[in-house]
mmCIF file of N, CA and C in Angstrom:
data_model
loop_
_atom_site.group_PDB
_atom_site.id
_atom_site.type_symbol
_atom_site.label_atom_id
_atom_site.label_comp_id
_atom_site.label_asym_id
_atom_site.label_seq_id
_atom_site.Cartn_x
_atom_site.Cartn_y
_atom_site.Cartn_z
ATOM 1 N N UNK A 470 0.866 -1.151 -0.052
ATOM 2 C CA UNK A 470 0.038 0.013 -0.025
ATOM 3 C C UNK A 470 0.949 1.229 0.051
ATOM 4 N N UNK A 471 0.696 2.059 -1.049
ATOM 5 C CA UNK A 471 1.538 3.278 -1.077
ATOM 6 C C UNK A 471 1.063 4.333 -0.130
ATOM 7 N N UNK A 472 1.882 5.162 0.518
ATOM 8 C CA UNK A 472 1.429 6.130 1.462
ATOM 9 C C UNK A 472 0.892 7.361 0.849
ATOM 10 N N UNK A 473 0.967 7.512 -0.494
ATOM 11 C CA UNK A 473 0.243 8.510 -1.222
ATOM 12 C C UNK A 473 0.690 8.586 -2.613
ATOM 13 N N UNK A 474 -0.054 9.516 -3.410
ATOM 14 C CA UNK A 474 0.170 9.477 -4.819
ATOM 15 C C UNK A 474 1.582 10.087 -5.195
ATOM 16 N N UNK A 475 2.126 11.086 -4.326
ATOM 17 C CA UNK A 475 3.391 11.581 -4.583
ATOM 18 C C UNK A 475 4.453 10.470 -4.434
ATOM 19 N N UNK A 476 4.262 9.546 -3.510
ATOM 20 C CA UNK A 476 5.213 8.537 -3.314
ATOM 21 C C UNK A 476 5.292 7.686 -4.595
ATOM 22 N N UNK A 477 4.121 7.369 -5.256
ATOM 23 C CA UNK A 477 4.006 6.548 -6.457
ATOM 24 C C UNK A 477 4.790 7.261 -7.536
ATOM 25 N N UNK A 478 4.563 8.579 -7.797
ATOM 26 C CA UNK A 478 5.259 9.277 -8.845
ATOM 27 C C UNK A 478 6.758 9.486 -8.623
ATOM 28 N N UNK A 479 7.178 9.519 -7.423
ATOM 29 C CA UNK A 479 8.575 9.552 -6.972
ATOM 30 C C UNK A 479 9.303 8.245 -7.222
ATOM 31 N N UNK A 480 8.639 7.168 -7.106
ATOM 32 C CA UNK A 480 9.249 5.862 -7.123
ATOM 33 C C UNK A 480 9.049 4.952 -8.334
ATOM 34 N N UNK A 481 8.012 5.394 -9.076
ATOM 35 C CA UNK A 481 7.646 4.532 -10.228
ATOM 36 C C UNK A 481 7.672 5.377 -11.409
ATOM 37 N N UNK A 482 7.724 4.745 -12.615
ATOM 38 C CA UNK A 482 7.701 5.459 -13.802
ATOM 39 C C UNK A 482 6.058 5.570 -14.114
ATOM 40 N N UNK A 483 5.650 6.919 -14.139
ATOM 41 C CA UNK A 483 4.333 7.148 -14.482
ATOM 42 C C UNK A 483 4.019 7.804 -15.710
ATOM 43 N N UNK A 484 3.486 7.075 -16.591
ATOM 44 C CA UNK A 484 3.107 7.684 -18.028
ATOM 45 C C UNK A 484 1.950 8.783 -17.801
ATOM 46 N N UNK A 485 1.620 9.491 -18.845
ATOM 47 C CA UNK A 485 0.474 10.428 -18.735
ATOM 48 C C UNK A 485 -0.745 9.651 -18.445
ATOM 49 N N UNK A 486 -0.915 8.506 -19.157
ATOM 50 C CA UNK A 486 -2.105 7.727 -18.975
ATOM 51 C C UNK A 486 -2.282 7.151 -17.513
ATOM 52 N N UNK A 487 -1.118 6.770 -16.960
ATOM 53 C CA UNK A 487 -1.062 6.181 -15.628
ATOM 54 C C UNK A 487 -1.402 7.360 -14.582
ATOM 55 N N UNK A 488 -0.856 8.495 -14.941
ATOM 56 C CA UNK A 488 -1.035 9.694 -14.047
ATOM 57 C C UNK A 488 -2.468 10.078 -14.004
ATOM 58 N N UNK A 489 -3.170 9.987 -15.073
ATOM 59 C CA UNK A 489 -4.573 10.306 -15.167
ATOM 60 C C UNK A 489 -5.471 9.383 -14.375
ATOM 61 N N UNK A 490 -4.969 8.014 -14.487
ATOM 62 C CA UNK A 490 -5.668 6.978 -13.773
ATOM 63 C C UNK A 490 -5.525 7.197 -12.289
ATOM 64 N N UNK A 491 -4.248 7.429 -11.875
ATOM 65 C CA UNK A 491 -3.888 7.523 -10.367
ATOM 66 C C UNK A 491 -4.772 8.753 -9.953
ATOM 67 N N UNK A 492 -4.762 9.818 -10.608
ATOM 68 C CA UNK A 492 -5.438 11.020 -10.143
ATOM 69 C C UNK A 492 -6.978 10.873 -10.024
ATOM 70 N N UNK A 493 -7.498 10.167 -10.927
ATOM 71 C CA UNK A 493 -9.006 10.055 -10.984
ATOM 72 C C UNK A 493 -9.537 8.789 -10.299
ATOM 73 N N UNK A 494 -8.770 7.743 -10.094
ATOM 74 C CA UNK A 494 -9.330 6.496 -9.519
ATOM 75 C C UNK A 494 -8.768 6.094 -8.147
ATOM 76 N N UNK A 495 -7.628 6.628 -7.734
ATOM 77 C CA UNK A 495 -7.089 6.302 -6.395
ATOM 78 C C UNK A 495 -7.416 7.446 -5.415
ATOM 79 N N UNK A 496 -7.764 7.075 -4.231
ATOM 80 C CA UNK A 496 -7.886 5.685 -3.652
ATOM 81 C C UNK A 496 -8.999 4.968 -4.320
ATOM 82 N N UNK A 497 -8.835 3.607 -4.391
ATOM 83 C CA UNK A 497 -9.890 2.784 -4.950
ATOM 84 C C UNK A 497 -9.508 1.369 -4.976
ATOM 85 N N UNK A 498 -10.332 0.509 -5.578
ATOM 86 C CA UNK A 498 -10.183 -0.950 -5.569
ATOM 87 C C UNK A 498 -9.190 -1.566 -6.635
ATOM 88 N N UNK A 499 -8.111 -0.764 -6.800
ATOM 89 C CA UNK A 499 -7.177 -1.184 -7.910
ATOM 90 C C UNK A 499 -5.752 -1.473 -7.288
ATOM 91 N N UNK A 500 -5.015 -2.415 -8.050
ATOM 92 C CA UNK A 500 -3.638 -2.546 -7.882
ATOM 93 C C UNK A 500 -3.135 -2.067 -9.217
ATOM 94 N N UNK A 501 -2.243 -1.057 -9.101
ATOM 95 C CA UNK A 501 -1.615 -0.453 -10.293
ATOM 96 C C UNK A 501 -0.236 -0.984 -10.543
ATOM 97 N N UNK A 502 -0.035 -1.638 -11.674
ATOM 98 C CA UNK A 502 1.305 -2.191 -11.937
ATOM 99 C C UNK A 502 2.133 -1.184 -12.767
ATOM 100 N N UNK A 503 3.213 -0.729 -12.149
ATOM 101 C CA UNK A 503 4.034 0.309 -12.839
ATOM 102 C C UNK A 503 5.557 -0.251 -12.965
ATOM 103 N N UNK A 504 6.270 0.327 -13.877
ATOM 104 C CA UNK A 504 7.684 0.083 -13.869
ATOM 105 C C UNK A 504 8.360 0.882 -12.734
ATOM 106 N N UNK A 505 9.385 0.213 -12.059
ATOM 107 C CA UNK A 505 10.071 0.879 -10.926
ATOM 108 C C UNK A 505 11.046 1.907 -11.537
ATOM 109 N N UNK A 506 10.994 3.116 -10.893
ATOM 110 C CA UNK A 506 11.995 4.143 -11.168
ATOM 111 C C UNK A 506 13.197 4.072 -10.086
ATOM 112 N N UNK A 507 12.779 3.909 -8.901
ATOM 113 C CA UNK A 507 13.599 3.822 -7.719
ATOM 114 C C UNK A 507 13.511 2.315 -7.213
ATOM 115 N N UNK A 508 14.542 1.590 -7.585
ATOM 116 C CA UNK A 508 14.556 0.214 -7.151
ATOM 117 C C UNK A 508 14.821 -0.035 -5.643
ATOM 118 N N UNK A 509 15.191 1.057 -4.928
ATOM 119 C CA UNK A 509 15.568 0.927 -3.629
ATOM 120 C C UNK A 509 14.354 1.279 -2.693
ATOM 121 N N UNK A 510 13.242 1.676 -3.339
ATOM 122 C CA UNK A 510 12.040 2.163 -2.583
ATOM 123 C C UNK A 510 11.393 1.072 -1.739
ATOM 124 N N UNK A 511 11.627 -0.223 -2.124
ATOM 125 C CA UNK A 511 11.117 -1.376 -1.377
ATOM 126 C C UNK A 511 12.269 -2.480 -1.332
ATOM 127 N N UNK A 512 12.231 -3.223 -0.421
ATOM 128 C CA UNK A 512 13.122 -4.477 -0.315
ATOM 129 C C UNK A 512 13.064 -5.260 -1.564
ATOM 130 N N UNK A 513 14.281 -5.763 -1.925
ATOM 131 C CA UNK A 513 14.407 -6.592 -3.179
ATOM 132 C C UNK A 513 13.357 -7.830 -3.231
ATOM 133 N N UNK A 514 13.146 -8.380 -2.017
ATOM 134 C CA UNK A 514 12.246 -9.504 -1.931
ATOM 135 C C UNK A 514 10.776 -9.097 -2.223
ATOM 136 N N UNK A 515 10.483 -7.893 -2.179
ATOM 137 C CA UNK A 515 9.073 -7.405 -2.591
ATOM 138 C C UNK A 515 8.771 -7.534 -4.037
ATOM 139 N N UNK A 516 9.911 -7.274 -4.924
ATOM 140 C CA UNK A 516 9.681 -7.312 -6.321
ATOM 141 C C UNK A 516 10.140 -8.716 -6.856
ATOM 142 N N UNK A 517 10.886 -9.450 -6.043
ATOM 143 C CA UNK A 517 11.309 -10.761 -6.468
ATOM 144 C C UNK A 517 12.036 -10.712 -7.856
ATOM 145 N N UNK A 518 12.852 -9.691 -8.054
ATOM 146 C CA UNK A 518 13.679 -9.521 -9.296
ATOM 147 C C UNK A 518 12.956 -8.887 -10.403
ATOM 148 N N UNK A 519 11.600 -8.582 -10.296
ATOM 149 C CA UNK A 519 10.916 -7.934 -11.419
ATOM 150 C C UNK A 519 11.239 -6.392 -11.493
ATOM 151 N N UNK A 520 11.059 -5.869 -12.580
ATOM 152 C CA UNK A 520 11.259 -4.365 -12.800
ATOM 153 C C UNK A 520 9.948 -3.609 -12.554
ATOM 154 N N UNK A 521 8.929 -4.207 -12.019
ATOM 155 C CA UNK A 521 7.629 -3.497 -11.752
ATOM 156 C C UNK A 521 7.237 -3.677 -10.384
ATOM 157 N N UNK A 522 6.293 -2.879 -9.983
ATOM 158 C CA UNK A 522 5.727 -2.937 -8.581
ATOM 159 C C UNK A 522 4.174 -2.731 -8.716
ATOM 160 N N UNK A 523 3.542 -3.540 -7.932
ATOM 161 C CA UNK A 523 1.974 -3.330 -7.784
ATOM 162 C C UNK A 523 1.773 -2.476 -6.589
ATOM 163 N N UNK A 524 1.114 -1.311 -6.832
ATOM 164 C CA UNK A 524 0.817 -0.387 -5.678
ATOM 165 C C UNK A 524 -0.619 -0.229 -5.540
ATOM 166 N N UNK A 525 -1.074 -0.058 -4.324
ATOM 167 C CA UNK A 525 -2.434 0.105 -3.952
ATOM 168 C C UNK A 525 -2.679 1.295 -3.085
ATOM 169 N N UNK A 526 -3.803 1.959 -3.229
ATOM 170 C CA UNK A 526 -4.265 2.935 -2.311
ATOM 171 C C UNK A 526 -5.734 2.748 -2.059
ATOM 172 N N UNK A 527 -6.025 1.796 -1.122
ATOM 173 C CA UNK A 527 -7.443 1.384 -1.148
ATOM 174 C C UNK A 527 -8.312 2.498 -0.301
ATOM 175 N N UNK A 528 -9.576 2.424 -0.439
ATOM 176 C CA UNK A 528 -10.497 3.213 0.434
ATOM 177 C C UNK A 528 -10.730 2.441 1.596
ATOM 178 N N UNK A 529 -9.798 2.498 2.633
ATOM 179 C CA UNK A 529 -9.914 1.555 3.779
ATOM 180 C C UNK A 529 -9.092 2.388 4.904
ATOM 181 N N UNK A 530 -9.544 2.236 6.072
ATOM 182 C CA UNK A 530 -9.050 2.960 7.265
ATOM 183 C C UNK A 530 -7.475 2.676 7.431
ATOM 184 N N UNK A 531 -6.985 1.533 6.994
ATOM 185 C CA UNK A 531 -5.587 1.176 7.097
ATOM 186 C C UNK A 531 -4.724 2.054 6.226
ATOM 187 N N UNK A 532 -5.236 2.537 5.158
ATOM 188 C CA UNK A 532 -4.493 3.363 4.261
ATOM 189 C C UNK A 532 -4.140 4.681 4.898
ATOM 190 N N UNK A 533 -4.937 5.165 5.851
ATOM 191 C CA UNK A 533 -4.510 6.271 6.566
ATOM 192 C C UNK A 533 -3.326 6.108 7.594
ATOM 193 N N UNK A 534 -3.233 4.900 8.015
ATOM 194 C CA UNK A 534 -2.163 4.477 8.909
ATOM 195 C C UNK A 534 -0.786 4.492 7.980
ATOM 196 N N UNK A 535 -0.910 4.006 6.777
ATOM 197 C CA UNK A 535 0.195 3.980 5.896
ATOM 198 C C UNK A 535 0.569 5.380 5.516
ATOM 199 N N UNK A 536 -0.369 6.302 5.271
ATOM 200 C CA UNK A 536 -0.077 7.580 4.847
ATOM 201 C C UNK A 536 0.582 8.283 5.976
ATOM 202 N N UNK A 537 0.158 8.128 7.214
ATOM 203 C CA UNK A 537 0.669 8.684 8.337
ATOM 204 C C UNK A 537 2.136 8.177 8.576
ATOM 205 N N UNK A 538 2.343 6.989 8.278
ATOM 206 C CA UNK A 538 3.804 6.445 8.425
ATOM 207 C C UNK A 538 4.817 7.052 7.426
ATOM 208 N N UNK A 539 4.169 7.371 6.191
ATOM 209 C CA UNK A 539 4.862 8.009 5.091
ATOM 210 C C UNK A 539 5.839 6.904 4.313
ATOM 211 N N UNK A 540 5.613 5.687 4.622
ATOM 212 C CA UNK A 540 6.376 4.629 3.828
ATOM 213 C C UNK A 540 5.417 3.562 3.445
ATOM 214 N N UNK A 541 5.779 2.905 2.366
ATOM 215 C CA UNK A 541 4.834 1.823 1.875
ATOM 216 C C UNK A 541 4.807 0.614 2.874
ATOM 217 N N UNK A 542 3.661 -0.040 2.860
ATOM 218 C CA UNK A 542 3.458 -1.304 3.642
ATOM 219 C C UNK A 542 3.214 -2.366 2.694
ATOM 220 N N UNK A 543 3.873 -3.406 2.872
ATOM 221 C CA UNK A 543 3.676 -4.661 2.057
ATOM 222 C C UNK A 543 2.566 -5.427 2.662
ATOM 223 N N UNK A 544 1.480 -5.706 1.842
ATOM 224 C CA UNK A 544 0.275 -6.436 2.355
ATOM 225 C C UNK A 544 0.082 -7.607 1.492
ATOM 226 N N UNK A 545 -0.787 -8.466 1.865
ATOM 227 C CA UNK A 545 -1.173 -9.596 1.152
ATOM 228 C C UNK A 545 -2.596 -10.001 1.257
ATOM 229 N N UNK A 546 -3.080 -10.741 0.279
ATOM 230 C CA UNK A 546 -4.403 -11.225 0.297
ATOM 231 C C UNK A 546 -4.479 -12.571 1.047
ATOM 232 N N UNK A 547 -3.366 -12.940 1.659
ATOM 233 C CA UNK A 547 -3.234 -14.118 2.451
ATOM 234 C C UNK A 547 -3.588 -15.413 1.688
ATOM 235 N N UNK A 548 -3.082 -15.521 0.516
ATOM 236 C CA UNK A 548 -3.187 -16.698 -0.331
ATOM 237 C C UNK A 548 -1.875 -16.936 -1.014
ATOM 238 N N UNK A 549 -1.607 -18.153 -1.414
ATOM 239 C CA UNK A 549 -0.408 -18.449 -2.190
ATOM 240 C C UNK A 549 -0.671 -17.950 -3.602
ATOM 241 N N UNK A 550 0.327 -17.681 -4.408
ATOM 242 C CA UNK A 550 0.158 -17.274 -5.792
ATOM 243 C C UNK A 550 -0.724 -18.187 -6.593
ATOM 244 N N UNK A 551 -1.691 -17.543 -7.087
ATOM 245 C CA UNK A 551 -2.677 -18.361 -7.927
ATOM 246 C C UNK A 551 -3.903 -18.984 -7.168
ATOM 247 N N UNK A 552 -3.779 -18.887 -5.849
ATOM 248 C CA UNK A 552 -4.875 -19.380 -5.000
ATOM 249 C C UNK A 552 -5.973 -18.316 -4.782
ATOM 250 N N UNK A 553 -7.055 -18.801 -4.200
ATOM 251 C CA UNK A 553 -8.066 -17.918 -3.957
ATOM 252 C C UNK A 553 -7.875 -16.975 -2.714
ATOM 253 N N UNK A 554 -8.249 -15.810 -2.750
ATOM 254 C CA UNK A 554 -8.050 -14.808 -1.658
ATOM 255 C C UNK A 554 -8.870 -15.405 -0.371
ATOM 256 N N UNK A 555 -8.402 -15.234 0.657
ATOM 257 C CA UNK A 555 -9.032 -15.754 1.935
ATOM 258 C C UNK A 555 -10.325 -14.843 2.281
ATOM 259 N N UNK A 556 -11.366 -15.514 2.823
ATOM 260 C CA UNK A 556 -12.543 -14.721 3.218
ATOM 261 C C UNK A 556 -12.627 -14.741 4.687
ATOM 262 N N UNK A 557 -11.919 -15.706 5.500
ATOM 263 C CA UNK A 557 -11.919 -15.731 6.908
ATOM 264 C C UNK A 557 -10.631 -16.156 7.360
ATOM 265 N N UNK A 558 -10.057 -15.988 8.440
ATOM 266 C CA UNK A 558 -8.825 -16.335 8.969
ATOM 267 C C UNK A 558 -8.657 -17.928 8.990
ATOM 268 N N UNK A 559 -9.751 -18.646 9.155
ATOM 269 C CA UNK A 559 -9.664 -20.060 9.095
ATOM 270 C C UNK A 559 -9.275 -20.568 7.747
ATOM 271 N N UNK A 560 -9.551 -19.745 6.574
ATOM 272 C CA UNK A 560 -9.288 -20.197 5.253
ATOM 273 C C UNK A 560 -7.785 -19.761 4.911
ATOM 274 N N UNK A 561 -7.142 -18.998 5.661
ATOM 275 C CA UNK A 561 -5.871 -18.453 5.392
ATOM 276 C C UNK A 561 -4.719 -19.526 5.249
ATOM 277 N N UNK A 562 -3.857 -19.382 4.356
ATOM 278 C CA UNK A 562 -2.651 -20.345 4.262
ATOM 279 C C UNK A 562 -1.811 -20.065 5.577
ATOM 280 N N UNK A 563 -1.610 -21.183 6.388
ATOM 281 C CA UNK A 563 -0.886 -21.118 7.540
ATOM 282 C C UNK A 563 0.569 -20.551 7.313
ATOM 283 N N UNK A 564 1.186 -20.962 6.259
ATOM 284 C CA UNK A 564 2.603 -20.488 6.092
ATOM 285 C C UNK A 564 2.659 -19.016 5.806
ATOM 286 N N UNK A 565 1.631 -18.355 5.214
ATOM 287 C CA UNK A 565 1.583 -16.973 4.977
ATOM 288 C C UNK A 565 1.352 -16.272 6.340
ATOM 289 N N UNK A 566 0.453 -16.715 7.151
ATOM 290 C CA UNK A 566 0.143 -16.106 8.430
ATOM 291 C C UNK A 566 1.483 -16.158 9.301
ATOM 292 N N UNK A 567 2.147 -17.312 9.334
ATOM 293 C CA UNK A 567 3.395 -17.519 10.200
ATOM 294 C C UNK A 567 4.461 -16.628 9.714
ATOM 295 N N UNK A 568 4.564 -16.282 8.390
ATOM 296 C CA UNK A 568 5.612 -15.459 7.910
ATOM 297 C C UNK A 568 5.403 -13.933 8.142
ATOM 298 N N UNK A 569 4.132 -13.525 8.495
ATOM 299 C CA UNK A 569 3.804 -12.103 8.703
ATOM 300 C C UNK A 569 4.300 -11.691 10.014
ATOM 301 N N UNK A 570 4.704 -10.380 9.971
ATOM 302 C CA UNK A 570 5.091 -9.686 11.224
ATOM 303 C C UNK A 570 3.884 -9.197 12.075
ATOM 304 N N UNK A 571 2.886 -8.775 11.241
ATOM 305 C CA UNK A 571 1.662 -8.357 11.853
ATOM 306 C C UNK A 571 0.492 -8.825 11.044
ATOM 307 N N UNK A 572 -0.599 -9.322 11.739
ATOM 308 C CA UNK A 572 -1.873 -9.682 10.942
ATOM 309 C C UNK A 572 -2.973 -8.770 11.537
ATOM 310 N N UNK A 573 -3.706 -8.155 10.700
ATOM 311 C CA UNK A 573 -4.805 -7.396 10.981
ATOM 312 C C UNK A 573 -6.084 -8.091 10.447
ATOM 313 N N UNK A 574 -6.934 -8.603 11.396
ATOM 314 C CA UNK A 574 -8.038 -9.353 10.933
ATOM 315 C C UNK A 574 -9.334 -8.604 11.272
ATOM 316 N N UNK A 575 -10.202 -8.406 10.339
ATOM 317 C CA UNK A 575 -11.506 -7.619 10.593
ATOM 318 C C UNK A 575 -12.653 -8.468 10.442
ATOM 319 N N UNK A 576 -12.494 -9.746 10.501
ATOM 320 C CA UNK A 576 -13.725 -10.669 10.262
ATOM 321 C C UNK A 576 -13.829 -11.088 8.851
ATOM 322 N N UNK A 577 -14.934 -11.806 8.552
ATOM 323 C CA UNK A 577 -15.152 -12.342 7.261
ATOM 324 C C UNK A 577 -15.222 -11.303 6.214
ATOM 325 N N UNK A 578 -14.547 -11.487 5.108
ATOM 326 C CA UNK A 578 -14.517 -10.573 3.930
ATOM 327 C C UNK A 578 -15.538 -10.989 2.916
ATOM 328 N N UNK A 579 -16.294 -10.084 2.417
ATOM 329 C CA UNK A 579 -17.296 -10.381 1.357
ATOM 330 C C UNK A 579 -16.943 -9.648 0.052
ATOM 331 N N UNK A 580 -16.012 -8.710 0.091
ATOM 332 C CA UNK A 580 -15.648 -7.964 -1.111
ATOM 333 C C UNK A 580 -14.841 -8.756 -2.096
ATOM 334 N N UNK A 581 -14.565 -8.079 -3.226
ATOM 335 C CA UNK A 581 -13.801 -8.566 -4.245
ATOM 336 C C UNK A 581 -12.270 -8.240 -4.161
ATOM 337 N N UNK A 582 -11.481 -9.050 -4.734
ATOM 338 C CA UNK A 582 -10.041 -8.654 -4.741
ATOM 339 C C UNK A 582 -9.876 -7.404 -5.618
ATOM 340 N N UNK A 583 -8.751 -6.647 -5.444
ATOM 341 C CA UNK A 583 -8.536 -5.448 -6.258
ATOM 342 C C UNK A 583 -8.355 -5.846 -7.734
ATOM 343 N N UNK A 584 -8.780 -4.907 -8.639
ATOM 344 C CA UNK A 584 -8.505 -5.125 -10.095
ATOM 345 C C UNK A 584 -7.142 -4.683 -10.449
ATOM 346 N N UNK A 585 -6.410 -5.472 -11.144
ATOM 347 C CA UNK A 585 -5.016 -5.114 -11.562
ATOM 348 C C UNK A 585 -5.097 -4.328 -12.955
ATOM 349 N N UNK A 586 -4.366 -3.208 -12.868
ATOM 350 C CA UNK A 586 -4.330 -2.198 -13.926
ATOM 351 C C UNK A 586 -2.789 -2.164 -14.376
ATOM 352 N N UNK A 587 -2.430 -2.585 -15.583
ATOM 353 C CA UNK A 587 -1.041 -2.584 -15.939
ATOM 354 C C UNK A 587 -0.716 -1.379 -16.804
ATOM 355 N N UNK A 588 0.384 -0.635 -16.387
ATOM 356 C CA UNK A 588 0.950 0.502 -17.253
ATOM 357 C C UNK A 588 2.379 0.159 -17.410
ATOM 358 N N UNK A 589 2.685 -0.888 -17.969
ATOM 359 C CA UNK A 589 4.085 -1.176 -18.285
ATOM 360 C C UNK A 589 4.219 -1.941 -19.676
#
């Protein structure tokens, strides 16, 4: 989760089309995939060697925590790659939970996963 739109433009390559999307659609239910400009803005393990980064700014109370911190937070849908997103903690992959430093659980989820938008 990005701490703000300025952080995204500072650390990612943002085309005119991407800038318009970010301005008009974020915060919102999207994961925006952008080429990295500053490869040191997140730990290497976050990008797993890729030249792109998926950034989110959801309409959620936790986004204000991230904005206040001023640094990005790495978050997960608590599923293994290709698996279904969890809807309750009992459905979560144990190894994902055990690897987390912090787990914020708000009860059963009924929403949809974010929509991926590619600008690369």
